[in-house]
GROMACS .gro file of C-alpha atoms in nm:
model
  361
    1UNK     CA    1   0.127   9.936  -2.136
    2UNK     CA    2   0.358  10.121  -2.368
    3UNK     CA    3   0.378  10.084  -2.735
    4UNK     CA    4   0.734  10.015  -2.682
    5UNK     CA    5   0.641   9.710  -2.504
    6UNK     CA    6   0.360   9.552  -2.776
    7UNK     CA    7   0.613   9.576  -2.994
    8UNK     CA    8   0.879   9.339  -2.867
    9UNK     CA    9   0.573   9.157  -2.765
   10UNK     CA   10   0.358   9.080  -3.015
   11UNK     CA   11   0.727   8.979  -3.189
   12UNK     CA   12   0.826   8.789  -2.905
   13UNK     CA   13   0.568   8.550  -2.973
   14UNK     CA   14   0.567   8.562  -3.336
   15UNK     CA   15   0.918   8.425  -3.281
   16UNK     CA   16   0.791   8.219  -2.953
   17UNK     CA   17   0.477   7.989  -3.140
   18UNK     CA   18   0.673   7.812  -3.435
   19UNK     CA   19   0.962   7.724  -3.213
   20UNK     CA   20   0.762   7.598  -2.909
   21UNK     CA   21   0.556   7.400  -3.118
   22UNK     CA   22   0.911   7.244  -3.327
   23UNK     CA   23   1.067   7.245  -2.947
   24UNK     CA   24   0.746   7.004  -2.848
   25UNK     CA   25   0.756   6.822  -3.200
   26UNK     CA   26   1.130   6.676  -3.153
   27UNK     CA   27   1.026   6.680  -2.694
   28UNK     CA   28   0.732   6.416  -2.811
   29UNK     CA   29   0.935   6.209  -3.042
   30UNK     CA   30   1.219   6.129  -2.846
   31UNK     CA   31   1.037   6.039  -2.597
   32UNK     CA   32   0.819   5.875  -2.861
   33UNK     CA   33   1.113   5.645  -2.982
   34UNK     CA   34   1.224   5.567  -2.649
   35UNK     CA   35   0.837   5.405  -2.489
   36UNK     CA   36   0.746   5.277  -2.809
   37UNK     CA   37   0.885   4.910  -2.791
   38UNK     CA   38   0.737   4.933  -2.374
   39UNK     CA   39   0.415   5.077  -2.580
   40UNK     CA   40   0.435   4.799  -2.805
   41UNK     CA   41   0.532   4.479  -2.578
   42UNK     CA   42   0.232   4.600  -2.308
   43UNK     CA   43  -0.015   4.570  -2.680
   44UNK     CA   44  -0.082   4.914  -2.572
   45UNK     CA   45  -0.409   5.034  -2.816
   46UNK     CA   46  -0.276   5.300  -2.990
   47UNK     CA   47  -0.469   5.525  -2.907
   48UNK     CA   48  -0.456   5.472  -2.601
   49UNK     CA   49  -0.067   5.517  -2.626
   50UNK     CA   50  -0.146   5.836  -2.896
   51UNK     CA   51  -0.353   5.939  -2.563
   52UNK     CA   52  -0.047   5.941  -2.307
   53UNK     CA   53   0.171   6.193  -2.572
   54UNK     CA   54  -0.101   6.365  -2.583
   55UNK     CA   55  -0.125   6.386  -2.164
   56UNK     CA   56   0.215   6.517  -2.165
   57UNK     CA   57   0.192   6.796  -2.389
   58UNK     CA   58   0.116   7.050  -2.134
   59UNK     CA   59   0.426   6.945  -1.932
   60UNK     CA   60   0.673   6.961  -2.186
   61UNK     CA   61   0.539   7.294  -2.288
   62UNK     CA   62   0.597   7.450  -1.935
   63UNK     CA   63   0.925   7.216  -1.935
   64UNK     CA   64   1.082   7.374  -2.219
   65UNK     CA   65   0.985   7.723  -2.219
   66UNK     CA   66   1.253   7.876  -2.083
   67UNK     CA   67   1.488   7.773  -2.319
   68UNK     CA   68   1.228   7.856  -2.576
   69UNK     CA   69   1.208   8.272  -2.504
   70UNK     CA   70   1.523   8.269  -2.445
   71UNK     CA   71   1.593   8.146  -2.810
   72UNK     CA   72   1.326   8.403  -2.893
   73UNK     CA   73   1.413   8.633  -2.764
   74UNK     CA   74   1.785   8.685  -2.845
   75UNK     CA   75   1.690   8.574  -3.221
   76UNK     CA   76   1.436   8.895  -3.182
   77UNK     CA   77   1.761   9.093  -3.021
   78UNK     CA   78   2.013   8.988  -3.247
   79UNK     CA   79   1.787   9.105  -3.631
   80UNK     CA   80   1.710   9.429  -3.445
   81UNK     CA   81   2.042   9.487  -3.458
   82UNK     CA   82   2.120   9.317  -3.744
   83UNK     CA   83   1.808   9.529  -3.903
   84UNK     CA   84   1.954   9.915  -3.825
   85UNK     CA   85   1.633   9.975  -3.531
   86UNK     CA   86   1.813   9.924  -3.205
   87UNK     CA   87   2.038  10.182  -3.349
   88UNK     CA   88   1.687  10.392  -3.466
   89UNK     CA   89   1.545  10.333  -3.068
   90UNK     CA   90   1.873  10.450  -2.971
   91UNK     CA   91   1.868  10.790  -3.175
   92UNK     CA   92   1.514  10.856  -3.141
   93UNK     CA   93   1.593  10.862  -2.744
   94UNK     CA   94   1.487  10.471  -2.662
   95UNK     CA   95   1.756  10.294  -2.426
   96UNK     CA   96   1.887   9.931  -2.521
   97UNK     CA   97   1.775   9.955  -2.049
   98UNK     CA   98   1.423  10.130  -2.178
   99UNK     CA   99   1.423   9.778  -2.420
  100UNK     CA  100   1.608   9.585  -2.172
  101UNK     CA  101   1.269   9.626  -1.880
  102UNK     CA  102   1.025   9.621  -2.171
  103UNK     CA  103   1.205   9.243  -2.221
  104UNK     CA  104   1.176   9.159  -1.852
  105UNK     CA  105   0.795   9.236  -1.821
  106UNK     CA  106   0.739   9.005  -2.108
  107UNK     CA  107   0.930   8.735  -1.952
  108UNK     CA  108   0.741   8.807  -1.648
  109UNK     CA  109   0.379   8.822  -1.833
  110UNK     CA  110   0.590   8.438  -2.028
  111UNK     CA  111   0.681   8.314  -1.601
  112UNK     CA  112   0.289   8.399  -1.470
  113UNK     CA  113   0.208   8.176  -1.792
  114UNK     CA  114   0.446   7.857  -1.762
  115UNK     CA  115   0.321   7.918  -1.366
  116UNK     CA  116  -0.027   7.905  -1.442
  117UNK     CA  117   0.008   7.606  -1.781
  118UNK     CA  118   0.224   7.430  -1.502
  119UNK     CA  119  -0.002   7.418  -1.207
  120UNK     CA  120  -0.282   7.347  -1.376
  121UNK     CA  121  -0.247   7.141  -1.732
  122UNK     CA  122   0.051   7.033  -1.656
  123UNK     CA  123   0.004   6.900  -1.353
  124UNK     CA  124  -0.345   6.668  -1.428
  125UNK     CA  125  -0.186   6.607  -1.826
  126UNK     CA  126   0.158   6.446  -1.561
  127UNK     CA  127  -0.055   6.255  -1.379
  128UNK     CA  128  -0.266   6.174  -1.702
  129UNK     CA  129  -0.010   5.983  -1.875
  130UNK     CA  130   0.223   5.879  -1.554
  131UNK     CA  131  -0.151   5.637  -1.433
  132UNK     CA  132  -0.159   5.553  -1.870
  133UNK     CA  133   0.198   5.485  -1.808
  134UNK     CA  134   0.141   5.301  -1.452
  135UNK     CA  135  -0.156   5.052  -1.522
  136UNK     CA  136  -0.160   5.002  -1.964
  137UNK     CA  137   0.262   4.935  -2.009
  138UNK     CA  138   0.382   4.796  -1.619
  139UNK     CA  139   0.048   4.683  -1.559
  140UNK     CA  140   0.065   4.886  -1.216
  141UNK     CA  141  -0.196   5.063  -1.026
  142UNK     CA  142  -0.180   5.323  -0.681
  143UNK     CA  143  -0.400   5.051  -0.515
  144UNK     CA  144  -0.063   4.786  -0.482
  145UNK     CA  145   0.222   5.118  -0.400
  146UNK     CA  146   0.344   4.925  -0.147
  147UNK     CA  147   0.666   5.169   0.070
  148UNK     CA  148   0.881   5.020   0.296
  149UNK     CA  149   1.072   5.123   0.610
  150UNK     CA  150   0.836   5.444   0.628
  151UNK     CA  151   0.860   5.618   0.969
  152UNK     CA  152   0.683   5.924   1.138
  153UNK     CA  153   0.600   6.069   1.520
  154UNK     CA  154   0.270   6.060   1.611
  155UNK     CA  155   0.181   6.270   2.026
  156UNK     CA  156   0.409   6.060   2.234
  157UNK     CA  157   0.544   5.722   1.993
  158UNK     CA  158   0.801   5.785   1.780
  159UNK     CA  159   0.679   5.507   1.507
  160UNK     CA  160   0.833   5.248   1.222
  161UNK     CA  161   0.647   5.129   0.986
  162UNK     CA  162   0.883   4.769   0.746
  163UNK     CA  163   0.585   4.813   0.483
  164UNK     CA  164   0.260   4.981   0.415
  165UNK     CA  165   0.057   5.055   0.113
  166UNK     CA  166  -0.146   5.422   0.147
  167UNK     CA  167  -0.392   5.315  -0.101
  168UNK     CA  168  -0.587   5.041   0.161
  169UNK     CA  169  -0.459   5.163   0.477
  170UNK     CA  170  -0.275   4.831   0.601
  171UNK     CA  171   0.064   4.721   0.666
  172UNK     CA  172   0.277   4.490   0.797
  173UNK     CA  173   0.605   4.460   0.994
  174UNK     CA  174   0.443   4.768   1.304
  175UNK     CA  175   0.644   4.870   1.589
  176UNK     CA  176   0.561   5.213   1.763
  177UNK     CA  177   0.783   5.351   2.081
  178UNK     CA  178   0.529   5.522   2.346
  179UNK     CA  179   0.754   5.820   2.497
  180UNK     CA  180   0.700   5.944   2.861
  181UNK     CA  181   0.619   6.318   2.929
  182UNK     CA  182   0.964   6.452   2.842
  183UNK     CA  183   1.016   6.274   2.575
  184UNK     CA  184   1.376   6.140   2.801
  185UNK     CA  185   1.275   5.754   2.821
  186UNK     CA  186   1.087   5.481   2.641
  187UNK     CA  187   0.769   5.386   2.805
  188UNK     CA  188   0.627   5.065   2.650
  189UNK     CA  189   0.697   4.925   2.268
  190UNK     CA  190   0.377   4.719   2.033
  191UNK     CA  191   0.471   4.534   1.774
  192UNK     CA  192   0.252   4.410   1.495
  193UNK     CA  193   0.237   4.167   1.251
  194UNK     CA  194  -0.026   4.372   1.064
  195UNK     CA  195  -0.225   4.646   1.072
  196UNK     CA  196  -0.571   4.849   0.963
  197UNK     CA  197  -0.492   5.231   0.993
  198UNK     CA  198  -0.847   5.439   0.989
  199UNK     CA  199  -0.901   5.843   1.098
  200UNK     CA  200  -0.856   5.844   1.483
  201UNK     CA  201  -0.702   5.496   1.566
  202UNK     CA  202  -0.535   5.236   1.504
  203UNK     CA  203  -0.607   4.838   1.491
  204UNK     CA  204  -0.319   4.623   1.516
  205UNK     CA  205  -0.329   4.235   1.480
  206UNK     CA  206  -0.057   4.047   1.634
  207UNK     CA  207   0.069   4.210   1.893
  208UNK     CA  208   0.381   4.196   2.114
  209UNK     CA  209   0.376   4.455   2.410
  210UNK     CA  210   0.720   4.547   2.612
  211UNK     CA  211   0.721   4.690   2.942
  212UNK     CA  212   1.093   4.833   2.911
  213UNK     CA  213   1.103   4.924   3.349
  214UNK     CA  214   0.999   4.528   3.429
  215UNK     CA  215   1.160   4.334   3.123
  216UNK     CA  216   0.795   4.212   3.032
  217UNK     CA  217   0.563   4.132   2.740
  218UNK     CA  218   0.181   4.057   2.684
  219UNK     CA  219   0.076   3.895   2.339
  220UNK     CA  220  -0.277   4.042   2.255
  221UNK     CA  221  -0.499   3.905   1.919
  222UNK     CA  222  -0.600   4.260   1.766
  223UNK     CA  223  -0.550   4.593   2.054
  224UNK     CA  224  -0.554   4.965   1.941
  225UNK     CA  225  -0.322   5.198   1.934
  226UNK     CA  226  -0.383   5.639   1.931
  227UNK     CA  227  -0.254   5.701   1.585
  228UNK     CA  228  -0.444   5.966   1.330
  229UNK     CA  229  -0.084   5.945   1.098
  230UNK     CA  230  -0.307   6.013   0.740
  231UNK     CA  231  -0.050   5.740   0.535
  232UNK     CA  232  -0.213   5.843   0.240
  233UNK     CA  233   0.050   6.132   0.243
  234UNK     CA  234   0.355   5.839   0.253
  235UNK     CA  235   0.302   5.912  -0.144
  236UNK     CA  236   0.409   6.242  -0.108
  237UNK     CA  237   0.791   6.180   0.015
  238UNK     CA  238   0.765   5.809  -0.098
  239UNK     CA  239   1.167   5.786  -0.273
  240UNK     CA  240   0.944   5.697  -0.615
  241UNK     CA  241   0.661   5.949  -0.644
  242UNK     CA  242   0.794   6.298  -0.821
  243UNK     CA  243   0.711   6.621  -0.518
  244UNK     CA  244   0.658   6.784  -0.888
  245UNK     CA  245   0.360   6.621  -0.995
  246UNK     CA  246   0.129   6.813  -0.746
  247UNK     CA  247   0.014   7.152  -0.699
  248UNK     CA  248   0.110   7.460  -0.548
  249UNK     CA  249  -0.157   7.465  -0.342
  250UNK     CA  250  -0.096   7.081  -0.275
  251UNK     CA  251   0.230   7.048  -0.168
  252UNK     CA  252   0.162   7.463   0.046
  253UNK     CA  253  -0.049   7.170   0.234
  254UNK     CA  254   0.159   6.850   0.242
  255UNK     CA  255   0.476   7.027   0.421
  256UNK     CA  256   0.243   7.119   0.628
  257UNK     CA  257   0.148   6.879   0.718
  258UNK     CA  258   0.386   6.605   0.674
  259UNK     CA  259   0.585   6.862   0.920
  260UNK     CA  260   0.336   6.883   1.184
  261UNK     CA  261   0.373   6.480   1.161
  262UNK     CA  262   0.676   6.488   1.232
  263UNK     CA  263   0.851   6.318   0.822
  264UNK     CA  264   1.038   6.501   0.634
  265UNK     CA  265   0.961   6.728   0.375
  266UNK     CA  266   1.288   6.871   0.291
  267UNK     CA  267   1.163   6.779  -0.046
  268UNK     CA  268   0.866   6.916  -0.102
  269UNK     CA  269   0.990   7.175   0.003
  270UNK     CA  270   1.227   7.229  -0.209
  271UNK     CA  271   0.995   7.126  -0.562
  272UNK     CA  272   0.748   7.377  -0.414
  273UNK     CA  273   1.000   7.676  -0.429
  274UNK     CA  274   1.220   7.489  -0.773
  275UNK     CA  275   0.843   7.471  -0.927
  276UNK     CA  276   0.799   7.871  -0.868
  277UNK     CA  277   1.231   7.944  -0.980
  278UNK     CA  278   1.150   7.777  -1.261
  279UNK     CA  279   0.829   8.055  -1.371
  280UNK     CA  280   1.108   8.321  -1.282
  281UNK     CA  281   1.371   8.169  -1.507
  282UNK     CA  282   1.215   8.322  -1.779
  283UNK     CA  283   1.289   8.662  -1.629
  284UNK     CA  284   1.628   8.589  -1.582
  285UNK     CA  285   1.606   8.456  -1.949
  286UNK     CA  286   1.520   8.793  -2.103
  287UNK     CA  287   1.865   8.952  -1.864
  288UNK     CA  288   2.064   8.729  -2.005
  289UNK     CA  289   1.953   8.827  -2.383
  290UNK     CA  290   1.978   9.118  -2.342
  291UNK     CA  291   2.347   9.059  -2.194
  292UNK     CA  292   2.463   8.927  -2.489
  293UNK     CA  293   2.353   9.129  -2.789
  294UNK     CA  294   2.498   9.390  -2.639
  295UNK     CA  295   2.849   9.151  -2.682
  296UNK     CA  296   2.766   9.047  -3.028
  297UNK     CA  297   2.474   9.034  -3.288
  298UNK     CA  298   2.520   8.771  -3.512
  299UNK     CA  299   2.224   8.524  -3.411
  300UNK     CA  300   2.485   8.249  -3.536
  301UNK     CA  301   2.685   8.288  -3.234
  302UNK     CA  302   2.466   8.393  -2.950
  303UNK     CA  303   2.147   8.096  -3.049
  304UNK     CA  304   2.500   7.847  -3.033
  305UNK     CA  305   2.594   8.039  -2.692
  306UNK     CA  306   2.272   8.057  -2.520
  307UNK     CA  307   2.202   7.649  -2.609
  308UNK     CA  308   2.556   7.632  -2.379
  309UNK     CA  309   2.390   7.883  -2.094
  310UNK     CA  310   2.051   7.651  -2.119
  311UNK     CA  311   2.299   7.359  -2.084
  312UNK     CA  312   2.433   7.459  -1.746
  313UNK     CA  313   2.118   7.626  -1.599
  314UNK     CA  314   1.952   7.299  -1.645
  315UNK     CA  315   2.198   7.101  -1.447
  316UNK     CA  316   2.307   7.368  -1.204
  317UNK     CA  317   1.847   7.344  -1.089
  318UNK     CA  318   1.862   6.952  -1.126
  319UNK     CA  319   2.133   6.930  -0.899
  320UNK     CA  320   2.067   7.168  -0.724
  321UNK     CA  321   1.719   6.991  -0.671
  322UNK     CA  322   1.885   6.697  -0.623
  323UNK     CA  323   2.093   6.903  -0.330
  324UNK     CA  324   1.828   7.003  -0.171
  325UNK     CA  325   1.645   6.703  -0.179
  326UNK     CA  326   1.915   6.538   0.017
  327UNK     CA  327   1.898   6.810   0.333
  328UNK     CA  328   2.223   6.868   0.226
  329UNK     CA  329   2.148   7.298   0.130
  330UNK     CA  330   1.891   7.485   0.179
  331UNK     CA  331   1.601   7.504  -0.017
  332UNK     CA  332   1.557   7.840  -0.076
  333UNK     CA  333   1.916   7.877  -0.216
  334UNK     CA  334   1.888   7.516  -0.401
  335UNK     CA  335   1.618   7.620  -0.568
  336UNK     CA  336   1.626   7.975  -0.613
  337UNK     CA  337   2.063   7.994  -0.670
  338UNK     CA  338   2.103   7.895  -1.038
  339UNK     CA  339   1.828   8.206  -1.073
  340UNK     CA  340   2.086   8.413  -0.879
  341UNK     CA  341   2.333   8.357  -1.048
  342UNK     CA  342   2.241   8.352  -1.429
  343UNK     CA  343   2.120   8.713  -1.377
  344UNK     CA  344   2.401   8.837  -1.179
  345UNK     CA  345   2.598   8.772  -1.497
  346UNK     CA  346   2.344   8.946  -1.716
  347UNK     CA  347   2.302   9.232  -1.473
  348UNK     CA  348   2.635   9.285  -1.414
  349UNK     CA  349   2.675   9.251  -1.848
  350UNK     CA  350   2.410   9.543  -1.826
  351UNK     CA  351   2.514   9.768  -1.616
  352UNK     CA  352   2.864   9.821  -1.737
  353UNK     CA  353   2.780   9.817  -2.091
  354UNK     CA  354   2.494  10.065  -2.000
  355UNK     CA  355   2.742  10.331  -1.817
  356UNK     CA  356   2.872  10.532  -2.000
  357UNK     CA  357   2.548  10.613  -2.072
  358UNK     CA  358   2.441  10.705  -1.749
  359UNK     CA  359   2.752  10.953  -1.727
  360UNK     CA  360   2.695  11.085  -2.075
  361UNK     CA  361   2.315  11.219  -1.963
   0.00000   0.00000   0.00000
């Protein structure tokens, strides 16, 4: 670890910590004003409301860290430029390119911190905050969550569920279409008023069984169907469920499990890529800060421009995530596109600025 890196990282840390504290405080204050009426209307105790915001704090920190890192790094470089430190470094044989590389390593360190922080304390804290909001404010529990119009495949069956409560493994309005061995025709249709999902089979009640070839129907009080789909997995891809609340390793397991069952995993796969891309954005912000200081070292002008860039990045990142979840673009492109675009512009600016120095050497 070079002396230059230690110096830059220490100064960067001294700027990030207060900026992070201010940003987190403003975020919590804004959220408090937005939700205060709901807490008061629901009669939530003060300690529970306070714990809600404490639980959300790790996720807030992980969310604002890229913007905080950009502002802190930019302020650091502007102060170094105004104090003639960059000129002194260049006079001592340390080019801006070496400074940029050291800051990229700083960004990589913070990216690892952001990823680990968000996937551990951030995920568990968000789940706890969501539980408090659902149970103590809205009066709902996971046990009452109902999904509608769910489709999946399981072996030779294509199944539609009108309503299902994943936590209970129960539902109503089941329609199962059994396909032939070549998958080109339907050999049986089973409809049930209610059902109970088991690990090895599903128990159906109020059943009507249709034979398409003979236009015959048979009624049963109960019928066992060899389905093994875990209905708990449907909570991952539900429209009202945020996949980003799951850590990376659980998302990976969910993608594999849901892919095998034939479920649509574009949203989950996009969320998986977005977690990695968001952490990597700290490296991108290091390149952006270095590129900006080659243009102007006015700290006020640079901070204002950095806020605009941050807004554009979050907008592109959000739009890309939406396009990826809807299947309009592939998940890697949706998640990594904003990083790639902004990094390319920053690297091009740095390459253009450093090109005369390369020629001179």
